[in-house]
XYZ file of C-alpha atoms in Angstrom:
342
model
C 0.000 0.000 0.000
C 1.348 3.465 -0.860
C 1.363 5.894 2.058
C 0.937 8.991 -0.067
C 1.213 11.643 2.653
C 4.783 10.809 3.605
C 5.811 9.137 0.389
C 6.416 5.740 1.909
C 5.253 2.166 1.624
C 3.469 0.328 4.387
C 1.427 -2.813 4.757
C -1.359 -2.771 7.296
C -0.985 -5.176 10.258
C -4.785 -5.375 10.490
C -5.164 -6.604 6.904
C -1.943 -8.644 6.859
C -1.437 -9.957 10.405
C 0.363 -13.151 9.482
C 3.818 -11.591 9.452
C 5.467 -8.448 10.864
C 4.827 -5.513 8.558
C 7.715 -3.185 7.829
C 7.194 0.563 7.638
C 9.244 1.885 4.739
C 10.231 5.405 3.772
C 11.714 6.876 0.624
C 15.375 7.998 0.711
C 16.275 11.678 1.023
C 17.040 12.091 -2.664
C 13.899 10.652 -4.197
C 14.774 11.663 -7.744
C 18.022 9.703 -7.860
C 17.278 6.791 -5.552
C 14.461 4.281 -5.693
C 15.535 2.044 -2.830
C 13.317 2.318 0.237
C 14.755 2.142 3.724
C 13.111 0.480 6.719
C 11.780 2.883 9.329
C 10.307 0.329 11.708
C 8.031 -2.660 12.180
C 4.288 -2.328 12.606
C 2.636 -3.603 15.768
C -0.963 -4.711 16.191
C -3.234 -1.736 17.022
C -4.606 -1.800 20.572
C -8.255 -2.743 20.767
C -8.292 -2.200 24.535
C -6.307 0.080 26.808
C -4.212 3.136 25.966
C -0.897 3.674 24.208
C 1.975 4.677 26.460
C 4.224 7.727 26.361
C 6.901 7.096 23.735
C 4.753 4.985 21.386
C 5.773 5.491 17.757
C 2.952 5.533 15.232
C 1.853 6.294 11.699
C -1.278 8.465 11.395
C -3.872 6.325 9.630
C -5.482 9.309 7.833
C -2.722 11.864 7.244
C 0.150 9.395 7.004
C 2.746 11.203 9.097
C 5.132 9.590 11.591
C 4.718 10.669 15.199
C 5.252 9.790 18.830
C 2.828 9.840 21.767
C 3.559 12.327 24.561
C 0.558 11.629 26.826
C -3.153 10.747 26.608
C -6.262 12.864 27.147
C -9.658 11.516 28.156
C -12.323 13.390 26.193
C -16.112 13.283 26.052
C -17.195 12.459 22.493
C -20.613 13.797 21.495
C -21.421 11.882 18.317
C -24.690 12.931 16.673
C -24.507 9.885 14.395
C -24.730 7.441 17.300
C -27.551 7.042 19.800
C -26.087 6.127 23.185
C -28.358 5.451 26.170
C -25.553 5.477 28.750
C -23.420 8.521 29.543
C -21.687 10.535 32.206
C -23.030 13.787 30.771
C -25.455 14.959 28.102
C -25.486 18.050 25.951
C -28.068 20.172 24.207
C -26.546 23.409 22.947
C -29.320 25.995 23.346
C -31.679 23.770 21.405
C -30.726 25.209 18.017
C -32.382 22.455 16.009
C -30.210 19.913 17.790
C -31.146 16.823 19.696
C -29.778 15.878 23.078
C -26.516 14.031 22.531
C -24.917 11.616 24.972
C -21.232 11.915 25.738
C -18.983 8.880 25.634
C -15.444 8.723 26.987
C -12.867 8.572 24.219
C -9.053 8.616 24.253
C -6.983 11.165 22.342
C -3.221 11.677 22.437
C -0.917 14.682 22.493
C 1.740 13.862 19.914
C 4.792 15.202 18.125
C 4.843 15.124 14.305
C 8.051 14.160 12.532
C 9.376 17.359 10.922
C 10.404 15.423 7.804
C 6.742 14.662 7.100
C 5.322 18.142 7.700
C 5.875 19.406 4.119
C 3.923 16.423 2.762
C 0.835 16.963 4.923
C 0.689 20.766 5.023
C -1.975 20.891 2.290
C -4.286 18.618 4.277
C -3.506 19.314 7.919
C -2.009 22.375 9.588
C 1.235 21.534 11.364
C 1.103 24.706 13.499
C -2.462 24.260 14.738
C -1.774 24.307 18.494
C -1.637 27.974 19.467
C -1.338 29.943 22.702
C -2.007 33.482 23.823
C 1.209 35.380 24.356
C 2.320 36.165 27.890
C 1.703 39.911 27.714
C -1.248 42.264 27.546
C -1.622 42.337 23.760
C -4.886 40.396 23.554
C -4.444 39.542 19.861
C -0.921 38.111 20.064
C -0.755 34.361 19.400
C 2.091 31.932 18.953
C 2.172 28.345 17.766
C 4.132 25.232 18.673
C 5.021 23.585 15.336
C 4.520 19.865 14.963
C 2.169 19.354 17.923
C -1.110 17.538 17.292
C -4.054 15.716 18.899
C -4.750 12.205 17.574
C -7.704 9.919 18.237
C -6.986 6.387 19.455
C -8.331 4.770 16.276
C -6.023 6.901 14.092
C -2.904 5.373 15.672
C -1.037 2.700 13.679
C 1.709 1.720 16.163
C 5.182 0.645 15.143
C 8.544 0.025 16.773
C 12.021 1.123 15.724
C 15.610 0.412 16.726
C 16.557 4.033 16.038
C 17.321 5.909 19.262
C 16.065 9.177 17.706
C 13.329 7.960 15.341
C 11.404 11.253 15.230
C 12.868 14.554 14.096
C 11.345 17.339 16.185
C 12.992 20.102 18.195
C 11.214 18.929 21.357
C 11.893 15.200 20.976
C 15.107 15.045 22.999
C 13.896 17.743 25.390
C 10.774 15.757 26.262
C 11.871 12.124 25.821
C 14.911 9.943 26.407
C 15.902 6.497 25.198
C 15.736 3.619 27.677
C 16.247 0.204 26.089
C 14.835 -1.534 29.187
C 11.401 -0.014 28.623
C 8.601 -0.831 26.175
C 8.269 1.422 24.282
C 11.924 2.440 24.792
C 11.247 6.199 25.031
C 10.330 7.597 28.432
C 9.237 11.033 29.594
C 11.829 13.444 30.940
C 10.970 15.666 33.880
C 10.678 18.567 31.433
C 7.722 16.891 29.677
C 5.927 16.268 32.971
C 6.542 19.872 34.078
C 5.392 21.282 30.726
C 2.228 19.175 30.760
C 1.358 20.211 34.310
C 2.040 23.910 33.744
C 0.114 24.123 30.471
C -2.642 21.671 31.339
C -5.519 24.230 31.310
C -4.686 25.363 27.771
C -3.686 22.011 26.318
C -6.452 19.857 27.770
C -8.832 18.287 25.323
C -12.192 17.744 27.031
C -15.079 17.737 24.527
C -15.228 16.417 20.955
C -18.267 16.956 18.702
C -19.035 14.931 15.577
C -21.801 14.886 12.963
C -22.185 13.451 9.453
C -24.258 14.955 6.634
C -24.416 13.279 3.197
C -21.264 11.258 3.934
C -19.237 14.288 5.032
C -18.200 13.915 8.660
C -17.345 17.048 10.636
C -15.428 16.756 13.914
C -14.937 19.811 16.142
C -12.664 20.130 19.181
C -12.791 23.438 21.090
C -10.014 24.619 23.424
C -10.123 27.482 25.906
C -7.025 29.690 25.550
C -7.433 32.262 28.298
C -8.700 35.762 29.064
C -7.100 39.123 28.346
C -8.095 42.679 29.124
C -8.676 45.016 26.203
C -10.126 48.542 26.317
C -11.353 48.118 29.884
C -13.194 44.875 29.111
C -12.422 41.168 29.359
C -11.894 39.222 26.143
C -12.077 35.410 26.274
C -10.317 33.390 23.587
C -10.895 29.883 22.198
C -9.180 27.792 19.556
C -11.201 25.205 17.669
C -9.888 22.385 15.511
C -12.076 21.058 12.695
C -11.623 17.886 10.669
C -13.610 17.258 7.494
C -13.781 13.694 6.154
C -15.347 12.418 2.962
C -16.733 8.939 3.695
C -17.882 8.448 0.078
C -16.011 7.960 -3.200
C -17.497 11.046 -4.876
C -15.150 14.032 -5.086
C -16.456 17.172 -3.362
C -15.007 20.634 -2.732
C -15.616 22.963 0.200
C -16.806 26.347 -1.088
C -18.320 28.330 1.788
C -18.642 28.499 5.546
C -21.560 29.872 7.561
C -21.148 30.346 11.305
C -23.511 31.474 14.064
C -21.739 32.560 17.246
C -23.763 33.184 20.392
C -22.263 34.899 23.440
C -23.535 34.709 26.997
C -23.645 38.511 26.885
C -26.643 38.120 24.552
C -25.052 38.840 21.174
C -25.528 36.617 18.116
C -23.003 37.000 15.312
C -23.246 35.585 11.788
C -20.066 34.924 9.810
C -20.061 33.929 6.125
C -17.093 33.501 3.841
C -15.364 31.590 1.085
C -13.653 28.356 2.119
C -11.725 28.019 5.380
C -8.331 29.503 6.371
C -7.924 30.796 2.826
C -8.480 27.406 1.192
C -11.237 25.525 -0.597
C -10.078 21.935 -0.038
C -11.037 19.055 -2.301
C -11.990 15.832 -0.517
C -11.470 12.740 -2.657
C -11.070 9.007 -2.191
C -7.281 9.446 -2.367
C -7.202 12.410 0.026
C -10.446 12.190 1.990
C -9.662 14.487 4.927
C -8.760 18.086 5.686
C -7.986 19.499 9.143
C -7.528 23.079 10.291
C -7.686 25.331 13.342
C -9.122 28.788 13.872
C -9.935 31.135 16.738
C -12.872 33.002 18.227
C -13.087 35.610 20.975
C -16.054 36.735 23.074
C -16.619 39.478 25.619
C -18.276 36.887 27.840
C -16.977 33.847 29.698
C -19.016 31.385 27.626
C -21.072 30.930 24.506
C -21.604 28.450 21.701
C -21.157 28.050 17.938
C -22.857 26.138 15.163
C -23.236 26.420 11.407
C -22.792 24.785 8.001
C -20.197 24.172 5.317
C -21.337 24.373 1.690
C -19.825 21.765 -0.622
C -19.851 21.489 -4.409
C -20.202 18.252 -6.387
C -18.512 17.587 -9.774
C -21.798 18.368 -11.579
C -21.875 21.859 -10.034
C -24.665 21.185 -7.530
C -24.236 22.233 -3.896
C -25.216 20.813 -0.530
C -24.859 22.004 3.068
C -23.077 19.996 5.756
C -23.957 20.660 9.378
C -21.287 21.729 11.850
C -22.239 20.168 15.198
C -23.064 22.834 17.795
C -20.473 23.116 20.536
C -20.056 25.067 23.751
C -17.347 27.625 24.456
C -16.547 27.339 28.156
C -13.854 29.169 30.120
C -11.770 27.974 33.045
C -13.211 29.726 36.062
C -10.140 29.023 38.201
C -7.449 30.266 35.818
C -4.683 32.023 37.712
C -1.763 32.440 35.324
C -1.409 32.788 31.549
C -0.072 29.824 29.547
C 3.676 29.468 29.620
C 4.177 27.713 26.285
C 7.696 26.315 26.061
C 8.931 28.018 29.228
C 9.271 26.182 32.516
């Protein structure tokens, strides 16, 4: 099977479990060399339990190599699945939405191999995890390149004998090699300190999912913090959206239509072409697109919902629902996020 995103070959251990599957990658000079080199050996995906810190993996959708830093336990609100049992239910202001039951689901904070970033940049932002800067400029943001959130089912685990199998500026700062451990990469104190200090702004808590005409939209909101601007408080959120085409028909995203409600009583409508300056095409070969954006309110909470308009090859259009999601702030926040400082 050709792993198009990173330009490598891999055979799936789920489809071909009889023998260890090697993960292969093209050499640096692709034009002159055609010999593939072994990156690692696939392991069977975990059906139960969580992956540990230091687990190497291939992303099953975007194809990049990565490594697990630590897990998050999220509540998944899936409007495509009726679930009678839950810890919590949600009905966002009743805007044409049904009550949805939340189910616990595991996601992982991961590092993306820098060598693969150029090959996935058209389908997934590699600087999607952003923070508010540490000063009073309420509009100043900065990003940590190569940091991502990955769902448990998107992990294709593999092992490697390379002591530095992932190229990322934080790899050796966060992890160290220990051949007595499985996996053989363990967390340094700096990773534990960084996770603890940035927990309120990194934590993934709620995930929202809905499918319309075989286009699945997944939304993950993150609270970023509060800043003062012109004698008022401004609350910031980041939201990550993944669009997936579950059909074989090629479609293209043309427009977005958002409704943003603030607890202060305001309702804002936002319309525009595409998303983040792009109008992505979702095909059988490249079925997914992922991006992040931001929203600010002059209230400590609110919610968002809306639609994406897609175009079919024959020129007809259809609207895909964006699942409504809450924007909640951390009431007990005491200090601004510290990013890479500890």
